[in-house]
Amino acid sequence: MRAVDGILLTVLVENYVDMLLPDTDRVKRAGLIHHFDPKFGPVRAENGIAFLAEIYVGDYVYRVLFDSGFTADVILHNMRSLRVTASQIDHVVVSHGHPDHCGDLPGVLREIGHPVPVSVHPDAFWPRYLRLASGEVSPFYNFNINQHAWEQAGARLVLNEGPAEVGPGTMATGYIDRAVPFEPPRPAVDTGGGLFHLKQGHFQPDVVPDDQALAINVKGKGLVILTGCAHAGIVNSIQAAQEATGVKQIYGVFGGFHLGFPGVPEENTHQTIEALRRLEPQILSPMHCTGFKAIAAISREMPRVFLLQTAGTRIKL
């Protein structure tokens, strides 16, 4: 797989904002001045995730939007605040069909304003249901993830079940094999709750087969891997990226690790940390659904490579 010269990665949506985090040579934050300057307006947070990857190959820049958060309001506000021009986006990749990752993608597509390829696993559009152990249910919670609505808003769908090249040195993994014994993250016991979907007329447990990651190969450094929730498991996701690209070296991993889901045992976090150590990433940014306890544990156990992530952060890679 070809390598690119570099990436400017912008966090457009994340669960947290923090105007007090300092800049570094590599990382620029939407800090105090940005927060209070009326020319920009403070960035906003919501439960969700979205990245803009600006990929550099010589003088050429290719822009990939990975997920779009829960609402169009937040991502579009943050784009304006961060001076991101939506019409420059070349490709959209959707990690999976959950609302906190593509809940109002049509609103973003309309802002892009021109037809744009959208890479997504075809199972992302099946009706989904959530049931808690308490008996509470959220029926068809992904009702607004609609193939026709996306196409009407300008999506040119690229339905990929397997690996698909989406730009220079950039690959969507497609389906991620569940090979690691302690993944995907799941509750320690059957609590009677969980995710379900309606597929081809059958109501069945939802293992989120549409979950995929994005991998970008940076010259001399290795893979930058973006995940939405890593429902398949973060280690499985990294291995899928390595297999799809043929590149073993890991430069950075950014996104949800899904260790914060209710009932996931703490042992999963410890096993994940040990597996990540062996992969030797230079940067590790657990976000979104990783959960506070797991993020704190990773920061303690891998402080040299840990990078706390917030909405509005820009990283040169």
PDB file of N, CA and C in Angstrom, residues 74-110:
ATOM      1  N   VAL A  74     -24.024  20.161  15.824  1.00  0.00           N
ATOM      2  CA  VAL A  74     -22.735  20.258  16.514  1.00  0.00           C
ATOM      3  C   VAL A  74     -21.573  20.214  15.532  1.00  0.00           C
ATOM      4  N   ILE A  75     -21.567  19.258  14.624  1.00  0.00           N
ATOM      5  CA  ILE A  75     -20.426  19.163  13.708  1.00  0.00           C
ATOM      6  C   ILE A  75     -20.341  20.392  12.804  1.00  0.00           C
ATOM      7  N   LEU A  76     -21.485  20.902  12.355  1.00  0.00           N
ATOM      8  CA  LEU A  76     -21.442  22.081  11.486  1.00  0.00           C
ATOM      9  C   LEU A  76     -21.016  23.323  12.262  1.00  0.00           C
ATOM     10  N   HIS A  77     -21.477  23.446  13.517  1.00  0.00           N
ATOM     11  CA  HIS A  77     -21.006  24.548  14.367  1.00  0.00           C
ATOM     12  C   HIS A  77     -19.491  24.465  14.544  1.00  0.00           C
ATOM     13  N   ASN A  78     -18.989  23.258  14.841  1.00  0.00           N
ATOM     14  CA  ASN A  78     -17.548  23.112  15.066  1.00  0.00           C
ATOM     15  C   ASN A  78     -16.746  23.336  13.787  1.00  0.00           C
ATOM     16  N   MET A  79     -17.303  22.940  12.653  1.00  0.00           N
ATOM     17  CA  MET A  79     -16.628  23.251  11.385  1.00  0.00           C
ATOM     18  C   MET A  79     -16.469  24.756  11.207  1.00  0.00           C
ATOM     19  N   ARG A  80     -17.533  25.485  11.496  1.00  0.00           N
ATOM     20  CA  ARG A  80     -17.452  26.946  11.365  1.00  0.00           C
ATOM     21  C   ARG A  80     -16.448  27.523  12.364  1.00  0.00           C
ATOM     22  N   SER A  81     -16.497  27.031  13.598  1.00  0.00           N
ATOM     23  CA  SER A  81     -15.600  27.524  14.633  1.00  0.00           C
ATOM     24  C   SER A  81     -14.135  27.258  14.284  1.00  0.00           C
ATOM     25  N   LEU A  82     -13.869  26.103  13.682  1.00  0.00           N
ATOM     26  CA  LEU A  82     -12.504  25.689  13.362  1.00  0.00           C
ATOM     27  C   LEU A  82     -12.082  26.064  11.943  1.00  0.00           C
ATOM     28  N   ARG A  83     -12.955  26.788  11.250  1.00  0.00           N
ATOM     29  CA  ARG A  83     -12.679  27.242   9.876  1.00  0.00           C
ATOM     30  C   ARG A  83     -12.449  26.062   8.927  1.00  0.00           C
ATOM     31  N   VAL A  84     -13.261  25.030   9.072  1.00  0.00           N
ATOM     32  CA  VAL A  84     -13.237  23.883   8.163  1.00  0.00           C
ATOM     33  C   VAL A  84     -14.278  24.118   7.073  1.00  0.00           C
ATOM     34  N   THR A  85     -13.882  23.976   5.829  1.00  0.00           N
ATOM     35  CA  THR A  85     -14.779  24.186   4.693  1.00  0.00           C
ATOM     36  C   THR A  85     -15.352  22.850   4.245  1.00  0.00           C
ATOM     37  N   ALA A  86     -16.642  22.651   4.470  1.00  0.00           N
ATOM     38  CA  ALA A  86     -17.267  21.360   4.184  1.00  0.00           C
ATOM     39  C   ALA A  86     -17.177  20.989   2.714  1.00  0.00           C
ATOM     40  N   SER A  87     -17.264  21.967   1.833  1.00  0.00           N
ATOM     41  CA  SER A  87     -17.273  21.680   0.395  1.00  0.00           C
ATOM     42  C   SER A  87     -15.959  21.089  -0.098  1.00  0.00           C
ATOM     43  N   GLN A  88     -14.902  21.156   0.713  1.00  0.00           N
ATOM     44  CA  GLN A  88     -13.613  20.591   0.313  1.00  0.00           C
ATOM     45  C   GLN A  88     -13.497  19.102   0.627  1.00  0.00           C
ATOM     46  N   ILE A  89     -14.502  18.537   1.300  1.00  0.00           N
ATOM     47  CA  ILE A  89     -14.446  17.116   1.657  1.00  0.00           C
ATOM     48  C   ILE A  89     -14.588  16.264   0.400  1.00  0.00           C
ATOM     49  N   ASP A  90     -13.674  15.299   0.243  1.00  0.00           N
ATOM     50  CA  ASP A  90     -13.644  14.443  -0.943  1.00  0.00           C
ATOM     51  C   ASP A  90     -14.353  13.111  -0.749  1.00  0.00           C
ATOM     52  N   HIS A  91     -14.394  12.615   0.481  1.00  0.00           N
ATOM     53  CA  HIS A  91     -14.929  11.271   0.724  1.00  0.00           C
ATOM     54  C   HIS A  91     -15.427  11.207   2.164  1.00  0.00           C
ATOM     55  N   VAL A  92     -16.497  10.480   2.386  1.00  0.00           N
ATOM     56  CA  VAL A  92     -17.028  10.240   3.730  1.00  0.00           C
ATOM     57  C   VAL A  92     -16.959   8.741   3.996  1.00  0.00           C
ATOM     58  N   VAL A  93     -16.493   8.374   5.178  1.00  0.00           N
ATOM     59  CA  VAL A  93     -16.487   6.973   5.609  1.00  0.00           C
ATOM     60  C   VAL A  93     -17.281   6.880   6.901  1.00  0.00           C
ATOM     61  N   VAL A  94     -18.225   5.947   6.952  1.00  0.00           N
ATOM     62  CA  VAL A  94     -19.063   5.739   8.137  1.00  0.00           C
ATOM     63  C   VAL A  94     -18.589   4.474   8.841  1.00  0.00           C
ATOM     64  N   SER A  95     -18.285   4.593  10.141  1.00  0.00           N
ATOM     65  CA  SER A  95     -17.757   3.443  10.883  1.00  0.00           C
ATOM     66  C   SER A  95     -18.807   2.367  11.097  1.00  0.00           C
ATOM     67  N   HIS A  96     -20.051   2.775  11.370  1.00  0.00           N
ATOM     68  CA  HIS A  96     -21.142   1.811  11.559  1.00  0.00           C
ATOM     69  C   HIS A  96     -22.444   2.593  11.697  1.00  0.00           C
ATOM     70  N   GLY A  97     -23.557   1.885  11.613  1.00  0.00           N
ATOM     71  CA  GLY A  97     -24.850   2.542  11.542  1.00  0.00           C
ATOM     72  C   GLY A  97     -25.503   2.828  12.875  1.00  0.00           C
ATOM     73  N   HIS A  98     -24.814   3.543  13.759  1.00  0.00           N
ATOM     74  CA  HIS A  98     -25.390   3.990  15.023  1.00  0.00           C
ATOM     75  C   HIS A  98     -25.522   5.508  14.997  1.00  0.00           C
ATOM     76  N   PRO A  99     -26.563   6.050  15.634  1.00  0.00           N
ATOM     77  CA  PRO A  99     -26.856   7.486  15.499  1.00  0.00           C
ATOM     78  C   PRO A  99     -25.758   8.419  15.987  1.00  0.00           C
ATOM     79  N   ASP A 100     -24.942   7.991  16.966  1.00  0.00           N
ATOM     80  CA  ASP A 100     -23.894   8.881  17.455  1.00  0.00           C
ATOM     81  C   ASP A 100     -22.696   8.963  16.498  1.00  0.00           C
ATOM     82  N   HIS A 101     -22.816   8.278  15.359  1.00  0.00           N
ATOM     83  CA  HIS A 101     -21.748   8.314  14.353  1.00  0.00           C
ATOM     84  C   HIS A 101     -22.218   8.825  12.998  1.00  0.00           C
ATOM     85  N   CYS A 102     -23.517   8.777  12.768  1.00  0.00           N
ATOM     86  CA  CYS A 102     -24.035   9.266  11.471  1.00  0.00           C
ATOM     87  C   CYS A 102     -25.507   9.635  11.593  1.00  0.00           C
ATOM     88  N   GLY A 103     -25.915  10.134  12.776  1.00  0.00           N
ATOM     89  CA  GLY A 103     -27.326  10.351  13.059  1.00  0.00           C
ATOM     90  C   GLY A 103     -28.002  11.372  12.172  1.00  0.00           C
ATOM     91  N   ASP A 104     -27.251  12.378  11.725  1.00  0.00           N
ATOM     92  CA  ASP A 104     -27.819  13.365  10.799  1.00  0.00           C
ATOM     93  C   ASP A 104     -26.830  13.603   9.668  1.00  0.00           C
ATOM     94  N   LEU A 105     -26.357  12.521   9.079  1.00  0.00           N
ATOM     95  CA  LEU A 105     -25.421  12.659   7.967  1.00  0.00           C
ATOM     96  C   LEU A 105     -26.001  13.467   6.810  1.00  0.00           C
ATOM     97  N   PRO A 106     -27.304  13.340   6.489  1.00  0.00           N
ATOM     98  CA  PRO A 106     -27.827  14.165   5.395  1.00  0.00           C
ATOM     99  C   PRO A 106     -27.605  15.663   5.600  1.00  0.00           C
ATOM    100  N   GLY A 107     -27.705  16.137   6.853  1.00  0.00           N
ATOM    101  CA  GLY A 107     -27.449  17.549   7.113  1.00  0.00           C
ATOM    102  C   GLY A 107     -26.027  17.948   6.774  1.00  0.00           C
ATOM    103  N   VAL A 108     -25.086  17.050   7.029  1.00  0.00           N
ATOM    104  CA  VAL A 108     -23.683  17.314   6.696  1.00  0.00           C
ATOM    105  C   VAL A 108     -23.471  17.234   5.186  1.00  0.00           C
ATOM    106  N   LEU A 109     -24.102  16.252   4.550  1.00  0.00           N
ATOM    107  CA  LEU A 109     -23.974  16.109   3.094  1.00  0.00           C
ATOM    108  C   LEU A 109     -24.507  17.343   2.371  1.00  0.00           C
ATOM    109  N   ARG A 110     -25.601  17.890   2.886  1.00  0.00           N
ATOM    110  CA  ARG A 110     -26.143  19.108   2.255  1.00  0.00           C
ATOM    111  C   ARG A 110     -25.173  20.277   2.405  1.00  0.00           C
TER     112      ARG A 110
END
